JSON list of C-alpha atoms in Angstrom, two decimals:
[
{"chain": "Z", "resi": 139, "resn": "UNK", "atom": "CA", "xyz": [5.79, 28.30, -4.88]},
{"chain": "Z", "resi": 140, "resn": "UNK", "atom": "CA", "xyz": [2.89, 26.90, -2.97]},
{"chain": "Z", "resi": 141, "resn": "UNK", "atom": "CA", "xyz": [-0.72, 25.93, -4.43]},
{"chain": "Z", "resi": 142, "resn": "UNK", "atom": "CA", "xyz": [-4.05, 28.17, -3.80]},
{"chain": "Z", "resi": 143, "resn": "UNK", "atom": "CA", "xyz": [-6.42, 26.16, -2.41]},
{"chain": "Z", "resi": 144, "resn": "UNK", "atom": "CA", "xyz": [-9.60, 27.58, -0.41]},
{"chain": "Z", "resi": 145, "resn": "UNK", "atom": "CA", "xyz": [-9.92, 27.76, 3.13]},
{"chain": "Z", "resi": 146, "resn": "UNK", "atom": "CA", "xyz": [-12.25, 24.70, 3.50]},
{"chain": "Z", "resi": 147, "resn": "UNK", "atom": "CA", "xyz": [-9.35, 22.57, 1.92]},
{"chain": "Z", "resi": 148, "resn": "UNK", "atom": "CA", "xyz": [-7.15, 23.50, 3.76]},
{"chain": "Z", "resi": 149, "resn": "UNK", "atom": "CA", "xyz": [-8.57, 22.82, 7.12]},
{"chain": "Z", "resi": 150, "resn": "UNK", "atom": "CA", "xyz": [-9.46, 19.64, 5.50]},
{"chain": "Z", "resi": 151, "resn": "UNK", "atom": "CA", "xyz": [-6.09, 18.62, 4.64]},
{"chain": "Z", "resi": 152, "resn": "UNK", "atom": "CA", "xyz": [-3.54, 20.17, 6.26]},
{"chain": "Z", "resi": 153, "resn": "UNK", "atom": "CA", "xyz": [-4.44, 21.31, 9.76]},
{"chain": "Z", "resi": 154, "resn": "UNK", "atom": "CA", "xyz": [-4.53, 17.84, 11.47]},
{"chain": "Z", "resi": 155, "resn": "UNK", "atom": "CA", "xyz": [-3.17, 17.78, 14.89]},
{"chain": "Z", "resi": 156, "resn": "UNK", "atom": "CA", "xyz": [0.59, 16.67, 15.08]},
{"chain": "Z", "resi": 157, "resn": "UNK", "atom": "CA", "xyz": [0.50, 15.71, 18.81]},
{"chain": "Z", "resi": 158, "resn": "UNK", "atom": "CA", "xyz": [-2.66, 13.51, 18.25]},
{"chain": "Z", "resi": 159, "resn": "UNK", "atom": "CA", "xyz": [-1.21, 12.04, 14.71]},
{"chain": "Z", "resi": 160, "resn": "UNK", "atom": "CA", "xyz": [1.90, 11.02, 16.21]},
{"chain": "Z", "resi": 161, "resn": "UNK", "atom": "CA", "xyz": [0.53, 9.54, 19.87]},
{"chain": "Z", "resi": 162, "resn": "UNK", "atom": "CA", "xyz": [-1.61, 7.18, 17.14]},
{"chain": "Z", "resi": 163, "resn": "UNK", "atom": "CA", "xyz": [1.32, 6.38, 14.78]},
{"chain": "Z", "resi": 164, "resn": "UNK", "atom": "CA", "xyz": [4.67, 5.10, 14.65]},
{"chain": "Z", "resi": 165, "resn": "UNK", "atom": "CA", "xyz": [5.92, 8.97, 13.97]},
{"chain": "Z", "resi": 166, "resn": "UNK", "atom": "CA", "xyz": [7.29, 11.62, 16.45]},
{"chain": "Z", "resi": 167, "resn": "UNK", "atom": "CA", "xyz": [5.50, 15.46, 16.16]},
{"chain": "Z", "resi": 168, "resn": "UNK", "atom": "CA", "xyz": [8.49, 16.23, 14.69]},
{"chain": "Z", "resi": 169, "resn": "UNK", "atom": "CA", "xyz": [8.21, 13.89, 11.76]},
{"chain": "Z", "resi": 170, "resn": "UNK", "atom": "CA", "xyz": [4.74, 14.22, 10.96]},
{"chain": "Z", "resi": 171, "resn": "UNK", "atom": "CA", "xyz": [5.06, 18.02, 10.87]},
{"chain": "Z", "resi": 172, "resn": "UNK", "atom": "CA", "xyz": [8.23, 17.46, 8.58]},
{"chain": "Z", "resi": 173, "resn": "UNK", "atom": "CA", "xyz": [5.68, 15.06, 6.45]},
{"chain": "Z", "resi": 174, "resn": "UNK", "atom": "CA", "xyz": [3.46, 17.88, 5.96]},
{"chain": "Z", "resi": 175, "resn": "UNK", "atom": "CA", "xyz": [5.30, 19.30, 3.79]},
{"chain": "Z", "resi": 176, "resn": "UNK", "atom": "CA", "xyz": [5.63, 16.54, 1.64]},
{"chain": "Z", "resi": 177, "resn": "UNK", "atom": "CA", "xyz": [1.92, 16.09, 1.61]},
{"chain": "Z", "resi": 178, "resn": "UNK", "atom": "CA", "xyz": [1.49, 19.69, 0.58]},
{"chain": "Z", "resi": 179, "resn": "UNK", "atom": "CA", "xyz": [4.13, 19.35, -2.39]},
{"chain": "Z", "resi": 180, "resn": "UNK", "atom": "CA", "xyz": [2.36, 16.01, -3.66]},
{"chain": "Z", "resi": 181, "resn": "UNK", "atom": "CA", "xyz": [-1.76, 17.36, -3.22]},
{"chain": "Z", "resi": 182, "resn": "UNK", "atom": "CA", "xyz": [-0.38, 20.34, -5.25]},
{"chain": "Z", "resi": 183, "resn": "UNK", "atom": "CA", "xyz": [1.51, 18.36, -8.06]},
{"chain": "Z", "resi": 184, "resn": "UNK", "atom": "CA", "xyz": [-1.66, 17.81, -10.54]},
{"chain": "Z", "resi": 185, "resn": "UNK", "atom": "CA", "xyz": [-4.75, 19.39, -9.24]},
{"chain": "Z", "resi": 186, "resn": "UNK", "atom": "CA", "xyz": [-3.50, 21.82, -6.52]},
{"chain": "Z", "resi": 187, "resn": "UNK", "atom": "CA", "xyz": [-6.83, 21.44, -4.21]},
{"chain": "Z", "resi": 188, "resn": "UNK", "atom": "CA", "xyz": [-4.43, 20.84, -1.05]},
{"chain": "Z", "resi": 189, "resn": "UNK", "atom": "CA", "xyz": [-6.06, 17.08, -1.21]},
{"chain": "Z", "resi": 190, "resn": "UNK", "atom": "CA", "xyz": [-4.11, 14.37, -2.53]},
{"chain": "Z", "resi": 191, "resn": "UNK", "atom": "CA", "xyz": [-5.79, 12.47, -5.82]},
{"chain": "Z", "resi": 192, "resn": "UNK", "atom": "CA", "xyz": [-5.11, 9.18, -7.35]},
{"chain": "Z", "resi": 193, "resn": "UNK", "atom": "CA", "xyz": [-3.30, 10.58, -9.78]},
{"chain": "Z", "resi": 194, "resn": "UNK", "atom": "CA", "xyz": [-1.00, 12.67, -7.51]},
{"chain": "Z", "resi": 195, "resn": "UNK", "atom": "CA", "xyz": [-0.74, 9.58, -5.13]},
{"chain": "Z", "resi": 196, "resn": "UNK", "atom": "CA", "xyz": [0.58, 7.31, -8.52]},
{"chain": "Z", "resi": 197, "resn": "UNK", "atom": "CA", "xyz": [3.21, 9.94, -9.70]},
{"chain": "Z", "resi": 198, "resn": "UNK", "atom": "CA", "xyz": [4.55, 9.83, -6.38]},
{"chain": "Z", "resi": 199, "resn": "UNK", "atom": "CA", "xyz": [4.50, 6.02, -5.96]},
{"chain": "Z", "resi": 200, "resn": "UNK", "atom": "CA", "xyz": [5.45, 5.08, -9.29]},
{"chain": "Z", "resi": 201, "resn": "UNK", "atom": "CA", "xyz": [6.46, 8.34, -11.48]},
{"chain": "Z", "resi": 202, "resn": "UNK", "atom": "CA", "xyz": [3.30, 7.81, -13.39]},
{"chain": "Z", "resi": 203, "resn": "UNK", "atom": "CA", "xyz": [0.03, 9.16, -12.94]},
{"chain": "Z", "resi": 204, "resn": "UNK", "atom": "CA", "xyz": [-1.39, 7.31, -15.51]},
{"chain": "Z", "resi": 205, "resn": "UNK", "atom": "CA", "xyz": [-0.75, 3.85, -14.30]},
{"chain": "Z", "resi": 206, "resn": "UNK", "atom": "CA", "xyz": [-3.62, 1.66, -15.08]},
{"chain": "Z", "resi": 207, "resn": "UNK", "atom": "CA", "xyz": [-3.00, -1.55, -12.46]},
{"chain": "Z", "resi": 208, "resn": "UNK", "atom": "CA", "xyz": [-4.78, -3.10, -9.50]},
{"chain": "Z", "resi": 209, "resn": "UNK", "atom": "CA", "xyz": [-1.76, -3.38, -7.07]},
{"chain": "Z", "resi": 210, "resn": "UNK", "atom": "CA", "xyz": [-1.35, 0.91, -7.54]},
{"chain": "Z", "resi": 211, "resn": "UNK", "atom": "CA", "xyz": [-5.19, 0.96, -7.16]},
{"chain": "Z", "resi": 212, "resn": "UNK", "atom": "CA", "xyz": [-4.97, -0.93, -4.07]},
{"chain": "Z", "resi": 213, "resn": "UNK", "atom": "CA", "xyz": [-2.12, 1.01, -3.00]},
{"chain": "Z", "resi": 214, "resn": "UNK", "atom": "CA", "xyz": [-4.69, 3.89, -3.13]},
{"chain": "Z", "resi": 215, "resn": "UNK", "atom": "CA", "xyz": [-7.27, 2.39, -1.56]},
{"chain": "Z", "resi": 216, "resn": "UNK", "atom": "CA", "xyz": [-5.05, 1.78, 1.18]},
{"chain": "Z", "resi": 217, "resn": "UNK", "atom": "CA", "xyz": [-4.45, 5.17, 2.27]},
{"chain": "Z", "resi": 218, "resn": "UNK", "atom": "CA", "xyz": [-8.02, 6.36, 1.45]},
{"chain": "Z", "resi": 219, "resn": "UNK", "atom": "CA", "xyz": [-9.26, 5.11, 4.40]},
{"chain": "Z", "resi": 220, "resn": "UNK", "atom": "CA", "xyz": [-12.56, 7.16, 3.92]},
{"chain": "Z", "resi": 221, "resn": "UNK", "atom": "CA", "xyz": [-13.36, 6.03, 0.24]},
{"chain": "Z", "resi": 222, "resn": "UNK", "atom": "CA", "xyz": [-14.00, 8.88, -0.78]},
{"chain": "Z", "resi": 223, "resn": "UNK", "atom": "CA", "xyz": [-11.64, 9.40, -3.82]},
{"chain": "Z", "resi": 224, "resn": "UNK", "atom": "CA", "xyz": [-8.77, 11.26, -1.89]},
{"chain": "Z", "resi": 225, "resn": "UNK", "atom": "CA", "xyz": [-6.35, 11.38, 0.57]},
{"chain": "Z", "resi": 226, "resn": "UNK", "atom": "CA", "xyz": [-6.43, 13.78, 3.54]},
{"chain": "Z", "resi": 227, "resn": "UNK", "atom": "CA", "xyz": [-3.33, 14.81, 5.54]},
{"chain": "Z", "resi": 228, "resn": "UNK", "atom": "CA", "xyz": [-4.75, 12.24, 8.40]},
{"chain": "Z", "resi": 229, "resn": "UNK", "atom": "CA", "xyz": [-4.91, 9.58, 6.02]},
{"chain": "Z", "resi": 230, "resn": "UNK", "atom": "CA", "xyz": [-1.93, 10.33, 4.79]},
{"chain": "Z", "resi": 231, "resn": "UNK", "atom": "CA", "xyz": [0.04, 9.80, 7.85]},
{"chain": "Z", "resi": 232, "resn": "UNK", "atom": "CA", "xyz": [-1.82, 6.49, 8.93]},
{"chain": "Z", "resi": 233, "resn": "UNK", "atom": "CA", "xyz": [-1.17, 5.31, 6.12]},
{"chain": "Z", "resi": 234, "resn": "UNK", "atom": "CA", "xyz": [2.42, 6.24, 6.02]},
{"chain": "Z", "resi": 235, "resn": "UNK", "atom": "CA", "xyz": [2.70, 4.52, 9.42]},
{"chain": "Z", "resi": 236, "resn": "UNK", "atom": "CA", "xyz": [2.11, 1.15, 8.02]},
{"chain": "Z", "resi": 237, "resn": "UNK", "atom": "CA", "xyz": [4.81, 1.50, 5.68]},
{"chain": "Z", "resi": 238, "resn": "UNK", "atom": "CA", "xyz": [7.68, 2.83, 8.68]},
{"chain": "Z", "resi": 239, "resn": "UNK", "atom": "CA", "xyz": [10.05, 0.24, 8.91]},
{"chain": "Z", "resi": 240, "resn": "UNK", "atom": "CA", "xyz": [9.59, 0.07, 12.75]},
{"chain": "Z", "resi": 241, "resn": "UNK", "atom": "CA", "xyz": [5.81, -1.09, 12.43]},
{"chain": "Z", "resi": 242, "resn": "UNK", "atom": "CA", "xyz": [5.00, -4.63, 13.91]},
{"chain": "Z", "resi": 243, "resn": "UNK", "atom": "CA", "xyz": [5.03, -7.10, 11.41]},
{"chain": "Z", "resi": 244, "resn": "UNK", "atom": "CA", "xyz": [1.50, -8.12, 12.52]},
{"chain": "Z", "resi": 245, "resn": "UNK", "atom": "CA", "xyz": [0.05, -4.79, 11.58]},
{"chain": "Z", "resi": 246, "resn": "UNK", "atom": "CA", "xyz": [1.53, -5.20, 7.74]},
{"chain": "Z", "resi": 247, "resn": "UNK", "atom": "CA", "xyz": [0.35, -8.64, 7.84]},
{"chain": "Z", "resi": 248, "resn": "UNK", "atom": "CA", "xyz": [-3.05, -7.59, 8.28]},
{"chain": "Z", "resi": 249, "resn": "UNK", "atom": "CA", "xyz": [-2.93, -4.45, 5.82]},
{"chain": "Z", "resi": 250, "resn": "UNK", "atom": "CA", "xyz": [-0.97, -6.77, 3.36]},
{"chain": "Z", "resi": 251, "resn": "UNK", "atom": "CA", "xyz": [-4.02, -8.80, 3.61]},
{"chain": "Z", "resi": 252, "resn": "UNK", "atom": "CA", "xyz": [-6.59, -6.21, 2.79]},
{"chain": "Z", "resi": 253, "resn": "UNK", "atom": "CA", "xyz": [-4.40, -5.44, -0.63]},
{"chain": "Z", "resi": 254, "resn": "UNK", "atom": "CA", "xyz": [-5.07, -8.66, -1.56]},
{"chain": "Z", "resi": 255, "resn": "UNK", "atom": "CA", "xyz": [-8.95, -9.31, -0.16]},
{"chain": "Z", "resi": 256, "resn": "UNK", "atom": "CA", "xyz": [-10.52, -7.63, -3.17]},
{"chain": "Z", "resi": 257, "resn": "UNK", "atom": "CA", "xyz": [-13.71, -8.14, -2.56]},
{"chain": "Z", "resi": 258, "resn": "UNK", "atom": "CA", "xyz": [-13.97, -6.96, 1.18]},
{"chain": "Z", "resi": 259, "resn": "UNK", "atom": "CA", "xyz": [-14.95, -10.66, 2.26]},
{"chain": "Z", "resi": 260, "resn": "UNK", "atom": "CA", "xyz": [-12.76, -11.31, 5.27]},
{"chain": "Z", "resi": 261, "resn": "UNK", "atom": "CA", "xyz": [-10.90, -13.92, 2.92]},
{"chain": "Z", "resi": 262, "resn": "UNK", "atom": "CA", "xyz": [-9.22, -13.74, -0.24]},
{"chain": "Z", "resi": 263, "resn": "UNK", "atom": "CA", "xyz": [-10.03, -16.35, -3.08]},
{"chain": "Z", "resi": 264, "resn": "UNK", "atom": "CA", "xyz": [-8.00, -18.13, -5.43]},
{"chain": "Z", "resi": 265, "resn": "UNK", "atom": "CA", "xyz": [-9.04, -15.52, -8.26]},
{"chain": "Z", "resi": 266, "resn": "UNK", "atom": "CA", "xyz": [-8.45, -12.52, -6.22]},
{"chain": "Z", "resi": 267, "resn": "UNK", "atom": "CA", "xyz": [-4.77, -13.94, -5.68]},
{"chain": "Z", "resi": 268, "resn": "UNK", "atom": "CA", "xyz": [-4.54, -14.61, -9.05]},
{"chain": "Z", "resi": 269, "resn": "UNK", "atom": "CA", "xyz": [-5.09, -11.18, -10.15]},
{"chain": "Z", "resi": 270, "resn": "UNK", "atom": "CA", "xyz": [-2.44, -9.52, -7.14]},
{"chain": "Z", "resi": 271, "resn": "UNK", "atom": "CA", "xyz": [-0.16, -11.75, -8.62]},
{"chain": "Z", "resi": 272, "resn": "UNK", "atom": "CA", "xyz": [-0.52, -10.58, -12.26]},
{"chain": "Z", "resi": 273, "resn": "UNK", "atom": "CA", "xyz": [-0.43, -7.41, -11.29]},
{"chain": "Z", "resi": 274, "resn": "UNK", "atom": "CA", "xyz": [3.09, -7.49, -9.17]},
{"chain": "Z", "resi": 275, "resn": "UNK", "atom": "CA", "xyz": [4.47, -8.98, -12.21]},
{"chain": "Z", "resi": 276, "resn": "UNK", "atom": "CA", "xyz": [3.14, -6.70, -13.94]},
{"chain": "Z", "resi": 277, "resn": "UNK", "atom": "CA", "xyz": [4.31, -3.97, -12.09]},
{"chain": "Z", "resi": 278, "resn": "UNK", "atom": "CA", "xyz": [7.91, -5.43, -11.96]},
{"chain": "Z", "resi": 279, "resn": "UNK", "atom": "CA", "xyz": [7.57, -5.57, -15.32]},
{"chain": "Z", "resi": 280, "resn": "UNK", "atom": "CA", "xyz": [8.11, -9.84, -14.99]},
{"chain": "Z", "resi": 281, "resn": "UNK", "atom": "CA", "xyz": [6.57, -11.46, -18.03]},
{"chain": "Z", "resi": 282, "resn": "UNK", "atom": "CA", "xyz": [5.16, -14.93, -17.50]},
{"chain": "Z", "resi": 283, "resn": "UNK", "atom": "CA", "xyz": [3.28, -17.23, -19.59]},
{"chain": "Z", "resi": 284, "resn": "UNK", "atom": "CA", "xyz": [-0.17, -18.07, -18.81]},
{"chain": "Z", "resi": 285, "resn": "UNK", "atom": "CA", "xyz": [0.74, -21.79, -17.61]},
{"chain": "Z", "resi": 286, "resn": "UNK", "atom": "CA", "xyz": [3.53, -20.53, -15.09]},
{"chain": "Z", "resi": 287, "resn": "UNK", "atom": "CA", "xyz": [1.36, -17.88, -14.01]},
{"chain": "Z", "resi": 288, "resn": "UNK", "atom": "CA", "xyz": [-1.26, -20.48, -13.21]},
{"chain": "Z", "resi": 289, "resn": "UNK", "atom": "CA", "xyz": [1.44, -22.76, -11.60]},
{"chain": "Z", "resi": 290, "resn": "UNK", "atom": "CA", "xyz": [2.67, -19.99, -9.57]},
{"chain": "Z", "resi": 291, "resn": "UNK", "atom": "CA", "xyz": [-0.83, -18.85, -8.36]},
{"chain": "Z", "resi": 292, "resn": "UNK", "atom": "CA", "xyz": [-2.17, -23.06, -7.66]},
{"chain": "Z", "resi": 293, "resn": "UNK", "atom": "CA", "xyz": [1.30, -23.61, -5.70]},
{"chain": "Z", "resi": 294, "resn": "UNK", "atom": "CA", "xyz": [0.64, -20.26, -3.17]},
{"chain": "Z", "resi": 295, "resn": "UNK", "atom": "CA", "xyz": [-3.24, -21.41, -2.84]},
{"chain": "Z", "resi": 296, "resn": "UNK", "atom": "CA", "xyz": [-2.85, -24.48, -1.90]},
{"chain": "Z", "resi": 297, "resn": "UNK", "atom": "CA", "xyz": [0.30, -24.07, 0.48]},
{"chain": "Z", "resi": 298, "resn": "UNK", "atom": "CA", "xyz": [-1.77, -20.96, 2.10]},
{"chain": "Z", "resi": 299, "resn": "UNK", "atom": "CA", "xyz": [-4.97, -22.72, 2.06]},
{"chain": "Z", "resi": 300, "resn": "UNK", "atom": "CA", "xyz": [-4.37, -24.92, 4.98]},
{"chain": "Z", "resi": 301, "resn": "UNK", "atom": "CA", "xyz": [-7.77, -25.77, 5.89]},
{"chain": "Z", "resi": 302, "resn": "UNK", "atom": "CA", "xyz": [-8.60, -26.83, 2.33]},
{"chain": "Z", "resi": 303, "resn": "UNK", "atom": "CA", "xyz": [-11.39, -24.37, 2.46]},
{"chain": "Z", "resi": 304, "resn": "UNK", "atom": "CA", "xyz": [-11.06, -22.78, -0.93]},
{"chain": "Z", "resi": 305, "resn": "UNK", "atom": "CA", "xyz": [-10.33, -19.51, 0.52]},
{"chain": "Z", "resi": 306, "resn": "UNK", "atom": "CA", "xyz": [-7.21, -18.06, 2.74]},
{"chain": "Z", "resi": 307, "resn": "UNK", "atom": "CA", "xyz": [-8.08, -16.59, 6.13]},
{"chain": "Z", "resi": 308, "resn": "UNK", "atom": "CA", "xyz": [-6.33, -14.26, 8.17]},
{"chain": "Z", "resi": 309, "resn": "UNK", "atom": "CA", "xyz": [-5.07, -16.73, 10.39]},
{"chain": "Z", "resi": 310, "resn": "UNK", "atom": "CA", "xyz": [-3.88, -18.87, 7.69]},
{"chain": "Z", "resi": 311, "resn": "UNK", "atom": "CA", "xyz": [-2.28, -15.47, 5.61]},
{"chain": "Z", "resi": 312, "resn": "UNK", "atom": "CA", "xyz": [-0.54, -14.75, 8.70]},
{"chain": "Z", "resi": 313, "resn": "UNK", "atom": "CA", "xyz": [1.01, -18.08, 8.83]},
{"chain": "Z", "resi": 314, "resn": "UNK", "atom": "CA", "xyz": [2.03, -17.55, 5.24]},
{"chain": "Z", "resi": 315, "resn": "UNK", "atom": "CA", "xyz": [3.63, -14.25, 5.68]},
{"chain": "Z", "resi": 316, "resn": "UNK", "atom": "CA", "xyz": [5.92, -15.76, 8.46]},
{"chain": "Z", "resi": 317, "resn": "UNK", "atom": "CA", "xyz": [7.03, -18.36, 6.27]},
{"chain": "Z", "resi": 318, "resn": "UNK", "atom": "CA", "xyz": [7.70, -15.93, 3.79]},
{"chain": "Z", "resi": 319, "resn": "UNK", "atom": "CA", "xyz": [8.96, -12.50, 4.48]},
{"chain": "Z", "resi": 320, "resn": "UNK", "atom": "CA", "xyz": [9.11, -11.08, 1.02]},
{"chain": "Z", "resi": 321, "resn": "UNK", "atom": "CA", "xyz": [5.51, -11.06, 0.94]},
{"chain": "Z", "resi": 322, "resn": "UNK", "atom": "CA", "xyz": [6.06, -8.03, 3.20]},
{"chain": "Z", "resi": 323, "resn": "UNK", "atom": "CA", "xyz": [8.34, -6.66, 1.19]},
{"chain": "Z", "resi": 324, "resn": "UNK", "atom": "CA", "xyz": [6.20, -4.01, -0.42]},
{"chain": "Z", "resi": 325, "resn": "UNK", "atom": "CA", "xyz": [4.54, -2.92, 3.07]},
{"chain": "Z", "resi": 326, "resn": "UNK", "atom": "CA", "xyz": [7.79, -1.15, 3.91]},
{"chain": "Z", "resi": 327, "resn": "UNK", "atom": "CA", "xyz": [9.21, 2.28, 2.83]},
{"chain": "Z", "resi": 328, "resn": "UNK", "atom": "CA", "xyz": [12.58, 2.36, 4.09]},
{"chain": "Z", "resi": 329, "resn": "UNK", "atom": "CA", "xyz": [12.99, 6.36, 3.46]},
{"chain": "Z", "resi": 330, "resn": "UNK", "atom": "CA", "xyz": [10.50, 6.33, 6.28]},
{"chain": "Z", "resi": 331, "resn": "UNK", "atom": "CA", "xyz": [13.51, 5.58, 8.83]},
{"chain": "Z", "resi": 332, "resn": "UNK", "atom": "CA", "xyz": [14.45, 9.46, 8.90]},
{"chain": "Z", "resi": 333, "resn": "UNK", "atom": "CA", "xyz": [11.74, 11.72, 7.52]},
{"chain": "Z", "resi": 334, "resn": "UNK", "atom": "CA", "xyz": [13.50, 14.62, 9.25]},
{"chain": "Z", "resi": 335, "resn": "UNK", "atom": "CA", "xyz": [16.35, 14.77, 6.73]},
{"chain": "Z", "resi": 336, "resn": "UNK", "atom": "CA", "xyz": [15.22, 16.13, 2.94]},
{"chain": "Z", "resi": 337, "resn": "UNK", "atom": "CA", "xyz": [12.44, 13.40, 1.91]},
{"chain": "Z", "resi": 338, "resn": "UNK", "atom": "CA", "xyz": [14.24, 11.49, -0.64]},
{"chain": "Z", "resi": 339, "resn": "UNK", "atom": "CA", "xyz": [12.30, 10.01, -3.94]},
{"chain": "Z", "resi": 340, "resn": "UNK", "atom": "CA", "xyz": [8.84, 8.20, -2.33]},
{"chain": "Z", "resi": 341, "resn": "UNK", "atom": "CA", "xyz": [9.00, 5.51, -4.72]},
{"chain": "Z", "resi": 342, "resn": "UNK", "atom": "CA", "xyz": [7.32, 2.41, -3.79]},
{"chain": "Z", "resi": 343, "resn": "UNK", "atom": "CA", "xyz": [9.14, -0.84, -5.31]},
{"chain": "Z", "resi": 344, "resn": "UNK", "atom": "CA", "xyz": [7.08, -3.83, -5.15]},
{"chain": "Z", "resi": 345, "resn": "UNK", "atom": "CA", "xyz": [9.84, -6.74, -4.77]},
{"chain": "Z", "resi": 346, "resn": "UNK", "atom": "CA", "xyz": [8.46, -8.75, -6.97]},
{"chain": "Z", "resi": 347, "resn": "UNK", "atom": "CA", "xyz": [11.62, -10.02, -8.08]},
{"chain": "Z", "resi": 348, "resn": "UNK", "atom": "CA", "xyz": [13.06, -11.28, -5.91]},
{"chain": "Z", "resi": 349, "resn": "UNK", "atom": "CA", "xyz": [9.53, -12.84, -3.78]},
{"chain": "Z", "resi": 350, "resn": "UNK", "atom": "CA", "xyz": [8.09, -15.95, -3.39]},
{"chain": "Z", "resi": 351, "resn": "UNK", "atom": "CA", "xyz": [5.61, -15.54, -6.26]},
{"chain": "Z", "resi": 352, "resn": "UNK", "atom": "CA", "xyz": [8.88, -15.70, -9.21]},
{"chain": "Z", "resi": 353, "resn": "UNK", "atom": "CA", "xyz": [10.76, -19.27, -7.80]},
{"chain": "Z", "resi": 354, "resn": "UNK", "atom": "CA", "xyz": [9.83, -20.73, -11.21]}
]
């Protein structure tokens, strides 16, 4: 059974061009139009307005659409590309290209980058790391005391910080990332290989485990 949604909605949502999605995006036609209809089962799970809302975004991502913590909020804010409080089928497929397993590294460098540059600066700051890394553990559900958290967060800063500037760069986060893959980790969605076949779960894991941030 589909959702009702009006007619404004769903020319909103829904009737992107295919052709033009895919010649901007890792996907064939044939994949984004089989992602359609995953985007119209998850902007009909809650609020059935044929847009997808934070809270349909988190269910899908974590099975929760409740979950209070900044890495699913930044998630979110990933793939709202137009701040405006929901996703769009456009956004939705953009930002479901960063996650394809095929997308240069360099391109989920620099998104991995914006997750973690809170404040919109062009850098992020030793607080701002602080807080991504709470909430990974916190998300992997990795309990630390406040000591090793603060060991783990001074030991990243200062090897990423190579300039000694107080504050990590792009340049100096991309240098990062290649000496530690599993940073990247959680920019990938390896369902995304085949989206032709049945869409599996679209859970999001974030890694945590087994990254850099948990060699205590």
């Amino acid at each position: 059974m589909g959702c009702a949604v009006s007619k404004k909605d769903r020319v909103r949502s829904v009737l992107a061009d295919p052709v033009a999605l895919a010649s901007e995006t890792i996907f064939t036609v044939s994949e984004v139009e089989a992602l359609l209809n995953l985007y119209k089962k998850l902007s009909c799970s809650i609020s059935k307005d044929g847009l997808i809302q934070k809270e349909e975004l988190l269910l899908a991502l974590f099975k929760n659409h409740k979950k209070e913590n900044l890495f699913a909020d930044r998630i979110f804010s990933l793939f709202d590309a137009k701040q405006n409080g929901q996703i769009d089928f456009e956004e939705f497929i953009r930002a479901l290209s960063i996650f394809h397993p095929r997308t240069p590294e360099s391109e989920k460098i620099a998104n991995a980058f914006k997750l973690y540059d809170l404040r919109h600066t062009g850098y992020i700051e030793r607080e701002e790391l602080k807080e991504m890394v709470m909430a990974l553990l916190e998300e992997s559900d990795i309990h630390l005391s406040d000591d090793v958290v603060e060991a783990i967060v001074d030991k990243t800063f200062k090897e990423t910080d190579a300039k000694g500037d107080g504050r990590i760069d792009q340049e100096e986060w991309r240098e990062y990332a290649a000496k530690y893959p599993t940073l990247l980790r959680n920019m990938t969605l390896p369902h995304l290989m085949d989206v032709n076949l049945a869409f599996p779960s679209f859970v999001l894991g974030t890694g945590a485990e087994d990254s850099e941030f948990t060699d205590y």
